[in-house]
PDB file of C-alpha atoms in Angstrom:
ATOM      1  CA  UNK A   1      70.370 -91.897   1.778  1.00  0.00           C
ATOM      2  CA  UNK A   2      69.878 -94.200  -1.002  1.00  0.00           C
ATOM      3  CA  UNK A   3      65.924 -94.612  -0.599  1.00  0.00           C
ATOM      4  CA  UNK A   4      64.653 -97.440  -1.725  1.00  0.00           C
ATOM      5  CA  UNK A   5      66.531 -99.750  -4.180  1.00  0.00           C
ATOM      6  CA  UNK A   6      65.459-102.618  -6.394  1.00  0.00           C
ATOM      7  CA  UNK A   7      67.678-104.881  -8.064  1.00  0.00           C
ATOM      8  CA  UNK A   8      67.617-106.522 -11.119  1.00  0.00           C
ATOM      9  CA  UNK A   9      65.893-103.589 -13.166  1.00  0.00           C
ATOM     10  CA  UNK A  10      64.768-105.711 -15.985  1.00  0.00           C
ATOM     11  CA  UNK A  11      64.223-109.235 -15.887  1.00  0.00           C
ATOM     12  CA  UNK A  12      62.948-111.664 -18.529  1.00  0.00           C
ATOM     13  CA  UNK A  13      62.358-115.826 -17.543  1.00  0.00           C
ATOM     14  CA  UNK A  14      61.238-118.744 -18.612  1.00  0.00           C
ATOM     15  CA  UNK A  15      57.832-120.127 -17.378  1.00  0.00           C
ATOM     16  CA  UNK A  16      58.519-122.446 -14.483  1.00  0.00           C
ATOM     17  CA  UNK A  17      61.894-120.702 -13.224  1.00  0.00           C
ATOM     18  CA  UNK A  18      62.158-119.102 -10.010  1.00  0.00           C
ATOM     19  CA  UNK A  19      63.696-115.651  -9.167  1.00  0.00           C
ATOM     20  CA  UNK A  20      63.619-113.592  -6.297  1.00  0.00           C
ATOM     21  CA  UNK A  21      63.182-110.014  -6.793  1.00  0.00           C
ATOM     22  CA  UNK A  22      65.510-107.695  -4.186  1.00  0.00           C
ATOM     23  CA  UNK A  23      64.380-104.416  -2.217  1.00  0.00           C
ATOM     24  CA  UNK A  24      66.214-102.552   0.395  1.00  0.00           C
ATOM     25  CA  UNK A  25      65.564 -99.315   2.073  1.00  0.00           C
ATOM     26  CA  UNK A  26      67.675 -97.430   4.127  1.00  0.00           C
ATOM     27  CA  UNK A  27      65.569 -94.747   5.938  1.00  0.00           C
ATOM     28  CA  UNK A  28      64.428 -97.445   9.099  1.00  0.00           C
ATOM     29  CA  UNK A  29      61.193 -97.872   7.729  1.00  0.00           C
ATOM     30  CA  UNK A  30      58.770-100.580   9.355  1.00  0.00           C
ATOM     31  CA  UNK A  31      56.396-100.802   6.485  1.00  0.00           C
ATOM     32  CA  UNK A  32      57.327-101.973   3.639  1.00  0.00           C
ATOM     33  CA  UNK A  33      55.666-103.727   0.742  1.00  0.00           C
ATOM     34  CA  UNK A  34      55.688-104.651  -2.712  1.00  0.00           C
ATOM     35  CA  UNK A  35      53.066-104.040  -6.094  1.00  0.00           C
ATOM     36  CA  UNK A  36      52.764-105.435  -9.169  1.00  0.00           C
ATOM     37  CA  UNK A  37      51.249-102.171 -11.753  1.00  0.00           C
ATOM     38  CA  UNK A  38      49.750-103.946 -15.178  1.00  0.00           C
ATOM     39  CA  UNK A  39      48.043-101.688 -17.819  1.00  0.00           C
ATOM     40  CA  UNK A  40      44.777-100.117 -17.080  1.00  0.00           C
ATOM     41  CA  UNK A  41      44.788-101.781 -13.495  1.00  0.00           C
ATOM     42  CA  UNK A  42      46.704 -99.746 -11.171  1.00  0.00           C
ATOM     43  CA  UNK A  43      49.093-100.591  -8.180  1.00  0.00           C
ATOM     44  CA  UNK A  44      47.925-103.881  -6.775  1.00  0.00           C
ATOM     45  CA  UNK A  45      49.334-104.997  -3.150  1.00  0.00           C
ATOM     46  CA  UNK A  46      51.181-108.432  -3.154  1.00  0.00           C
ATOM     47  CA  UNK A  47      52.751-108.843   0.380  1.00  0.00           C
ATOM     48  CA  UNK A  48      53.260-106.607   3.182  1.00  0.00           C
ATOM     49  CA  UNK A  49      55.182-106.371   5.585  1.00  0.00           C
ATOM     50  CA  UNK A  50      54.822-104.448   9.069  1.00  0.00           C
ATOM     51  CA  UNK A  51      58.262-105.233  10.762  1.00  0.00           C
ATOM     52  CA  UNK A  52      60.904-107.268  10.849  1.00  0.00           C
ATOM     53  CA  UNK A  53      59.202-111.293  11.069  1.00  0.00           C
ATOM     54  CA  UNK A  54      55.607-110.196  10.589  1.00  0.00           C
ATOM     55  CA  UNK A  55      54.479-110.276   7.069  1.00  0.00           C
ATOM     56  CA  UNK A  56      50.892-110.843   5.413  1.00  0.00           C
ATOM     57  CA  UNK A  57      48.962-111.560   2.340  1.00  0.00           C
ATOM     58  CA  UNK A  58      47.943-108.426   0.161  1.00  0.00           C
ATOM     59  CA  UNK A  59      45.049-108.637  -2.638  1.00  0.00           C
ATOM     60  CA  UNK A  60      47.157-110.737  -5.463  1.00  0.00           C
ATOM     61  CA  UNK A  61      49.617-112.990  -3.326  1.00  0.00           C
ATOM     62  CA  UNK A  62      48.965-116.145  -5.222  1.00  0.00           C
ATOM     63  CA  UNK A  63      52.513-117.518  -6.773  1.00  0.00           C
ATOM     64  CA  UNK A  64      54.890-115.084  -4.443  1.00  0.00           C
ATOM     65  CA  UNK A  65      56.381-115.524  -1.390  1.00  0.00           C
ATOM     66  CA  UNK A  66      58.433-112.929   1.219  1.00  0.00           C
ATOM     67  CA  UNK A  67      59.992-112.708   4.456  1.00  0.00           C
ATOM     68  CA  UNK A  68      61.484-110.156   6.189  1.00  0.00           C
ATOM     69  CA  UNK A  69      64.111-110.996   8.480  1.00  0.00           C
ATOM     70  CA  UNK A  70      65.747-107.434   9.124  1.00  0.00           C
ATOM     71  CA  UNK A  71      64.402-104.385   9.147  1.00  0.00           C
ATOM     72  CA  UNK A  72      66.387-103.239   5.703  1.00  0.00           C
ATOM     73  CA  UNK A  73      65.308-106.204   3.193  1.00  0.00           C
ATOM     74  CA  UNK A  74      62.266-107.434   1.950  1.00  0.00           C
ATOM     75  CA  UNK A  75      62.914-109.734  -0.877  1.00  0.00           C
ATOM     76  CA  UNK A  76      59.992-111.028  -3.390  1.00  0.00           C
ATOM     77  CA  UNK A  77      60.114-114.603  -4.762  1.00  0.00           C
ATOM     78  CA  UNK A  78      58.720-116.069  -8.260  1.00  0.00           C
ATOM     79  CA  UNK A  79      58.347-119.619  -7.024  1.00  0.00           C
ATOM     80  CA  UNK A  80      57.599-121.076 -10.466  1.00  0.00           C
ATOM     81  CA  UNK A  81      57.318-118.049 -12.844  1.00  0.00           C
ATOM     82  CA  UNK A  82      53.863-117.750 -15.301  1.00  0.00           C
ATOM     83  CA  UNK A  83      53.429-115.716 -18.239  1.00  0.00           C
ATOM     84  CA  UNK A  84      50.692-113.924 -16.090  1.00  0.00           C
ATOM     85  CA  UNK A  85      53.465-112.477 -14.157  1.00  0.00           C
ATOM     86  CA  UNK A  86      54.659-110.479 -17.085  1.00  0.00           C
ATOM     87  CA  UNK A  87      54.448-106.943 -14.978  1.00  0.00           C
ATOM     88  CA  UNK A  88      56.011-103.912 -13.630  1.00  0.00           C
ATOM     89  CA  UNK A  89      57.102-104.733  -9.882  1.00  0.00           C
ATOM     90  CA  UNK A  90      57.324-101.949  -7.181  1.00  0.00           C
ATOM     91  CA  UNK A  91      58.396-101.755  -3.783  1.00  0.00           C
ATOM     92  CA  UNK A  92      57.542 -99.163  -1.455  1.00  0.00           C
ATOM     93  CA  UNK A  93      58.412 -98.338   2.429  1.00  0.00           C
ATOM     94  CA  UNK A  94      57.144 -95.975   4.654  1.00  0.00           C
ATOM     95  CA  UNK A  95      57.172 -94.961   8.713  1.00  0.00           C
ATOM     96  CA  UNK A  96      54.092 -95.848   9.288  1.00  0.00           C
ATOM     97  CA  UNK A  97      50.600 -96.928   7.434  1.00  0.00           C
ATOM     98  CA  UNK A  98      49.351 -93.638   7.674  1.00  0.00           C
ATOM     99  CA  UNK A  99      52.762 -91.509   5.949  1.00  0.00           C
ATOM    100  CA  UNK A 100      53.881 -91.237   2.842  1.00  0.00           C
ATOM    101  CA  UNK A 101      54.906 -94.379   0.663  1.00  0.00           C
ATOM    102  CA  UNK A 102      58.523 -94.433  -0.767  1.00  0.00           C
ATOM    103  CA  UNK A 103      58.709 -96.253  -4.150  1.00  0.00           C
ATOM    104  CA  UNK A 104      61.392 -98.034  -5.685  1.00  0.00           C
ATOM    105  CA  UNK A 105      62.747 -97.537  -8.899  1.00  0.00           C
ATOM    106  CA  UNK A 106      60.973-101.088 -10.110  1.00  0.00           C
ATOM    107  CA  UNK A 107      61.976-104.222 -11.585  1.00  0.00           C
ATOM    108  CA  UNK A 108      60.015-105.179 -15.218  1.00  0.00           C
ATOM    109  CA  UNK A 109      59.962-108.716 -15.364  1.00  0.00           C
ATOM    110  CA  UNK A 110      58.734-111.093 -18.389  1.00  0.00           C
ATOM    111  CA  UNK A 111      57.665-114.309 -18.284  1.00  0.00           C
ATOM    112  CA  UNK A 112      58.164-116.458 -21.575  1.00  0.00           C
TER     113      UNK A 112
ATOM    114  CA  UNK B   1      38.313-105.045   1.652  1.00  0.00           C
ATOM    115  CA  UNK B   2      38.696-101.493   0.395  1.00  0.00           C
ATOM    116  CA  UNK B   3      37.643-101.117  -3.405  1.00  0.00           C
ATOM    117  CA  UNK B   4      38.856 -97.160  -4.573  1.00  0.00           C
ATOM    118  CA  UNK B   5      37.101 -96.474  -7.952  1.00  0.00           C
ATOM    119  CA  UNK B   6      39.173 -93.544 -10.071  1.00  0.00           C
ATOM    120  CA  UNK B   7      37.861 -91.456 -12.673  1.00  0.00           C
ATOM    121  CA  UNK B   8      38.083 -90.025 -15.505  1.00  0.00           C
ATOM    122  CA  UNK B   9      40.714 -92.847 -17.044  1.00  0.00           C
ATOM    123  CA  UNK B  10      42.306 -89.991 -19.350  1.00  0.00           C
ATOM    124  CA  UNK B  11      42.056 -86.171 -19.413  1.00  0.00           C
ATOM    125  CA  UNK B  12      43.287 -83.687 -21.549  1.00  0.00           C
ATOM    126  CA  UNK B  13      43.026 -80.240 -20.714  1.00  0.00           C
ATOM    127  CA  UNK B  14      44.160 -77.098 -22.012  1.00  0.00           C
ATOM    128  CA  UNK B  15      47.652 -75.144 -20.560  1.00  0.00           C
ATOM    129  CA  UNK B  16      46.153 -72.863 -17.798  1.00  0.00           C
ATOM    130  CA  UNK B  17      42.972 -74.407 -17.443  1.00  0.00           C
ATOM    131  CA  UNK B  18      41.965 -76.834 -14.339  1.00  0.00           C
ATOM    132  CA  UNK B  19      41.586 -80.428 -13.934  1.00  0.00           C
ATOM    133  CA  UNK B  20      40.194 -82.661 -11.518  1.00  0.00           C
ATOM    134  CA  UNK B  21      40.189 -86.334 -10.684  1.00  0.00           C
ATOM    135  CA  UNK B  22      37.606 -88.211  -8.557  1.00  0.00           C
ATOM    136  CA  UNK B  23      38.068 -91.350  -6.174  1.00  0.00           C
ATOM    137  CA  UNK B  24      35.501 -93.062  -4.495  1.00  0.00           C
ATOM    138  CA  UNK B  25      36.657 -95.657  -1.693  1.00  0.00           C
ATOM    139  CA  UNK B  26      34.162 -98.236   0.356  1.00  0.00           C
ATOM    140  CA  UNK B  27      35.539 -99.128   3.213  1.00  0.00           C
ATOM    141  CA  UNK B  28      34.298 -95.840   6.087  1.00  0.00           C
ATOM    142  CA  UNK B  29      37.269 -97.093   8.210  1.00  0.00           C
ATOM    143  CA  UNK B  30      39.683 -95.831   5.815  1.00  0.00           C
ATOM    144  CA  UNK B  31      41.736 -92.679   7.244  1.00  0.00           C
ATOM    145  CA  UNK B  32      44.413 -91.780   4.845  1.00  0.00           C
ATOM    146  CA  UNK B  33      44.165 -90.943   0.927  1.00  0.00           C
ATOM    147  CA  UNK B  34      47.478 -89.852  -0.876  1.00  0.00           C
ATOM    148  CA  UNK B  35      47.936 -88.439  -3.987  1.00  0.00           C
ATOM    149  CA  UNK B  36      50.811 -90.217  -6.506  1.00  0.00           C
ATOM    150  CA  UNK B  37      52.225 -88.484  -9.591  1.00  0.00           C
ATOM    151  CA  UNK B  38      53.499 -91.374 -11.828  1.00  0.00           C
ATOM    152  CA  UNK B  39      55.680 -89.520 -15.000  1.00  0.00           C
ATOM    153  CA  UNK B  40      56.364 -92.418 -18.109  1.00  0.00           C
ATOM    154  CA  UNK B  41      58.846 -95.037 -17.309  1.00  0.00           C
ATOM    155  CA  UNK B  42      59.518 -93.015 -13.297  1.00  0.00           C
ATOM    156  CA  UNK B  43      58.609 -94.314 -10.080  1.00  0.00           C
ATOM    157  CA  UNK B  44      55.251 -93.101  -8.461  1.00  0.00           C
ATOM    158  CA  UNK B  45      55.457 -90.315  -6.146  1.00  0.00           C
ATOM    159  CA  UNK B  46      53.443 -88.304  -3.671  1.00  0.00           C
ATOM    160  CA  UNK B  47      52.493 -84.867  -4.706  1.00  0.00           C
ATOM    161  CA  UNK B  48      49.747 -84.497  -1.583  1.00  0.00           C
ATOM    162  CA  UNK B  49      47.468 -86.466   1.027  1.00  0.00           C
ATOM    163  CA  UNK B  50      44.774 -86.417   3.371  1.00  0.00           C
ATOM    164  CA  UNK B  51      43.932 -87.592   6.620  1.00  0.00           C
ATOM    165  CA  UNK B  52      40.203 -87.945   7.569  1.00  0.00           C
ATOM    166  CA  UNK B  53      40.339 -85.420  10.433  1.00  0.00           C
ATOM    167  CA  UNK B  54      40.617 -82.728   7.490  1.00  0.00           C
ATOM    168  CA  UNK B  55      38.217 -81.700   4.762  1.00  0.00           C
ATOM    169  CA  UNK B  56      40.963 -79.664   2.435  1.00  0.00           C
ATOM    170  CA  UNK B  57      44.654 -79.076   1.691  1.00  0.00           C
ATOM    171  CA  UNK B  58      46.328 -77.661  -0.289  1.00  0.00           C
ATOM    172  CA  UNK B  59      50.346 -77.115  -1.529  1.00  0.00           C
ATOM    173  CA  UNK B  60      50.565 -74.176  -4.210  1.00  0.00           C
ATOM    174  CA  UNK B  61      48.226 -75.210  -7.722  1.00  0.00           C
ATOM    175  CA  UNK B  62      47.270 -78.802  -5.779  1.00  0.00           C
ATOM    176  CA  UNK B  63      44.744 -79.442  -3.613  1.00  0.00           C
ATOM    177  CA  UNK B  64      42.522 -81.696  -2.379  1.00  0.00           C
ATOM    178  CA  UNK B  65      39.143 -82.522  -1.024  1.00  0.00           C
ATOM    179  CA  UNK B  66      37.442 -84.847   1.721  1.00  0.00           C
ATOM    180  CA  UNK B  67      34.223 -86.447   1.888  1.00  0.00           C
ATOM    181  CA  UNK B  68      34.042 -89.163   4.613  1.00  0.00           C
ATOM    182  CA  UNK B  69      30.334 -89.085   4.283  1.00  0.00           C
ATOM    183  CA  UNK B  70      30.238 -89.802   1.001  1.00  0.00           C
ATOM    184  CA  UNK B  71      33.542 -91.094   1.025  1.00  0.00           C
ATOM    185  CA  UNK B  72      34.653 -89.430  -1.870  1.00  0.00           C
ATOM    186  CA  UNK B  73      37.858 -87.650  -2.410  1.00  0.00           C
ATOM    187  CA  UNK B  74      39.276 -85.226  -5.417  1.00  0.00           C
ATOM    188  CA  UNK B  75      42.344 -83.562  -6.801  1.00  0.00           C
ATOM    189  CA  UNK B  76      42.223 -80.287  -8.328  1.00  0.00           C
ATOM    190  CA  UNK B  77      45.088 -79.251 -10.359  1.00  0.00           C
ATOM    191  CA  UNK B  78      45.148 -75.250 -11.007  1.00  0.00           C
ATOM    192  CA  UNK B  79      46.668 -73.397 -13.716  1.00  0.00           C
ATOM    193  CA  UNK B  80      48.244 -76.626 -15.498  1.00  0.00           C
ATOM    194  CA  UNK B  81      51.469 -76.732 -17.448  1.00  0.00           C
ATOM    195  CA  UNK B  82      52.549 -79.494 -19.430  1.00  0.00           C
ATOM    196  CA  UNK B  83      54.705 -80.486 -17.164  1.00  0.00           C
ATOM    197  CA  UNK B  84      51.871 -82.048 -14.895  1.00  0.00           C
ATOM    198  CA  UNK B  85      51.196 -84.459 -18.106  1.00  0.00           C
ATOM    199  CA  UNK B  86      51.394 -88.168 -15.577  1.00  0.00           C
ATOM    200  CA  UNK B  87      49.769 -90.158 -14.507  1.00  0.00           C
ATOM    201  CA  UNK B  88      47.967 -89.453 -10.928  1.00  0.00           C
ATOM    202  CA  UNK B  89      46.396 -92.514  -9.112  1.00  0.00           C
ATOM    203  CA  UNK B  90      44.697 -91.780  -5.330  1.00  0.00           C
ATOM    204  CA  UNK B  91      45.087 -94.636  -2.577  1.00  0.00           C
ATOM    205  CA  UNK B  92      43.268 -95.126   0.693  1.00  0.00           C
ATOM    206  CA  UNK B  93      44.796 -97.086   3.516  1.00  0.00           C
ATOM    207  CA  UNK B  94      43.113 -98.430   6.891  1.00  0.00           C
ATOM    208  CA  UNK B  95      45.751 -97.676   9.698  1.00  0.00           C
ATOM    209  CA  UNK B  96      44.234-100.105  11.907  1.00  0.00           C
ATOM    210  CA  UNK B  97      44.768-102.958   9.288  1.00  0.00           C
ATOM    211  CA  UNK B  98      48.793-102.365   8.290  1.00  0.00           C
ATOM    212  CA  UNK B  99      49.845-101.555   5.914  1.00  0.00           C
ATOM    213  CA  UNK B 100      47.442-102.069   2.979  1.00  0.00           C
ATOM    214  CA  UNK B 101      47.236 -99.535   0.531  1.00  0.00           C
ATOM    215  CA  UNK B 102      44.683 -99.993  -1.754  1.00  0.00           C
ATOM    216  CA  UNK B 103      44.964 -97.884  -5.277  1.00  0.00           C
ATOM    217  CA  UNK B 104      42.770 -96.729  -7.531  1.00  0.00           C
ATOM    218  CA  UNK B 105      43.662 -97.149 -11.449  1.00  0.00           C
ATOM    219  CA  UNK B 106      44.533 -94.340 -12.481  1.00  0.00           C
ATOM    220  CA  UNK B 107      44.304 -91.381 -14.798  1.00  0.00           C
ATOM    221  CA  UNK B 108      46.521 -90.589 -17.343  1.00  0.00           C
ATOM    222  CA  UNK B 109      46.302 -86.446 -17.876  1.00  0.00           C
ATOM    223  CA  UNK B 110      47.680 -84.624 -21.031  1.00  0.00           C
ATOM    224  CA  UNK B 111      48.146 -80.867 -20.666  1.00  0.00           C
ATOM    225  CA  UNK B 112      48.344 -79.341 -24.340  1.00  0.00           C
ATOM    226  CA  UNK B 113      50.427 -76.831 -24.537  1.00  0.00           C
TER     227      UNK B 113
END
């Protein structure tokens, strides 16, 4: 079992460029769902996502996008990348909302 | 939503003494509060959690503690070695929402040897 992986690890841009960010788990997890962690401000929820087609908006979802179209990948995109997403980005999967969250390894991103 | 408040923001204790950190959360339908060990640099990590139905639990030097009426939880860390040195953040989740975990900030604990 890999777990959960994140590709790229580090990631610097230009303001206005788009990425997407990659995540992949390999343990059948439903849940999955992806954080941003800035200094002093903790693990903030982005996007969620409770199966394969369902997604939803977490507390910070302004300027990313998901989708979810198997059960294994839930990619993050940087439509048009701002120096205020300069952060560490995690993604996490679990069996259920109620067990324990699997992290990725993270992807630090800067925006110029 | 769910607001979880975390304190202290640092704590340094001595090797072999205790330490605890507090989380308040608001919202009384949250049901499940884990415990995440965050080392510099590392992926966070659960050390232990709770599920409303129970008031303690513990796993060796951790444990923690349940207050749905106040809706306060804690984590109390026995006999610490430096090795604990982390940073621990608490979450609560609603389980009839999804899957929204909602974190507190964290604390950022030095054990001197």
């Amino acid at each position: 079992n890999a777990g959960v992986t994140q590709t790229p690890k580090f990631q610097v841009l230009k303001t206005g460029q788009s990425m997407t960010l990659q995540c992949a788990q390999d343990m059948n997890h439903e849940y999955m769902s992806w954080y941003r962690q800035d200094p002093g401000m903790g693990l903030r929820l982005i996007h969620y996502s409770v199966g394969a087609g369902i997604t939803d908006q977490g507390e910070v979802p302004n300027g990313y996008n998901v989708s979810r179209s198997t059960t294994e990948d839930f990619p993050l995109r940087l439509l048009s990348a701002a120096p205020s997403q300069t952060s560490v980005y995690f993604c996490a999967s679990s069996y259920s909302q109620r067990n324990e969250q699997f992290f990725g390894p993270g992807t630090r991103l800067t925006v110029l | 939503g769910e607001n979880v408040e975390q304190h202290p923001s640092t704590l340094s204790v001595q090797e072999g003494d205790s330490a605890v950190i507090k989380c308040t959360y608001s919202d009384s339908a949250s049901n499940y509060f884990p415990w995440y060990k965050q080392e510099l640099g590392k992926r966070p990590q659960l050390i232990i959690d709770i599920r409303s139905n129970v008031g303690e639990k513990k796993d060796q030097r951790i444990a923690v503690t349940l207050n749905k009426t106040a809706k306060h939880f804690s984590l109390h860390i026995t006999e610490t070695q430096p090795e604990d040195s982390a940073v621990y953040f608490c979450a609560a989740s609603r389980a009839l929402t999804g899957n929204q975990f909602y974190f507190g900030t964290g604390t950022s604990l030095t054990v001197i040897p």
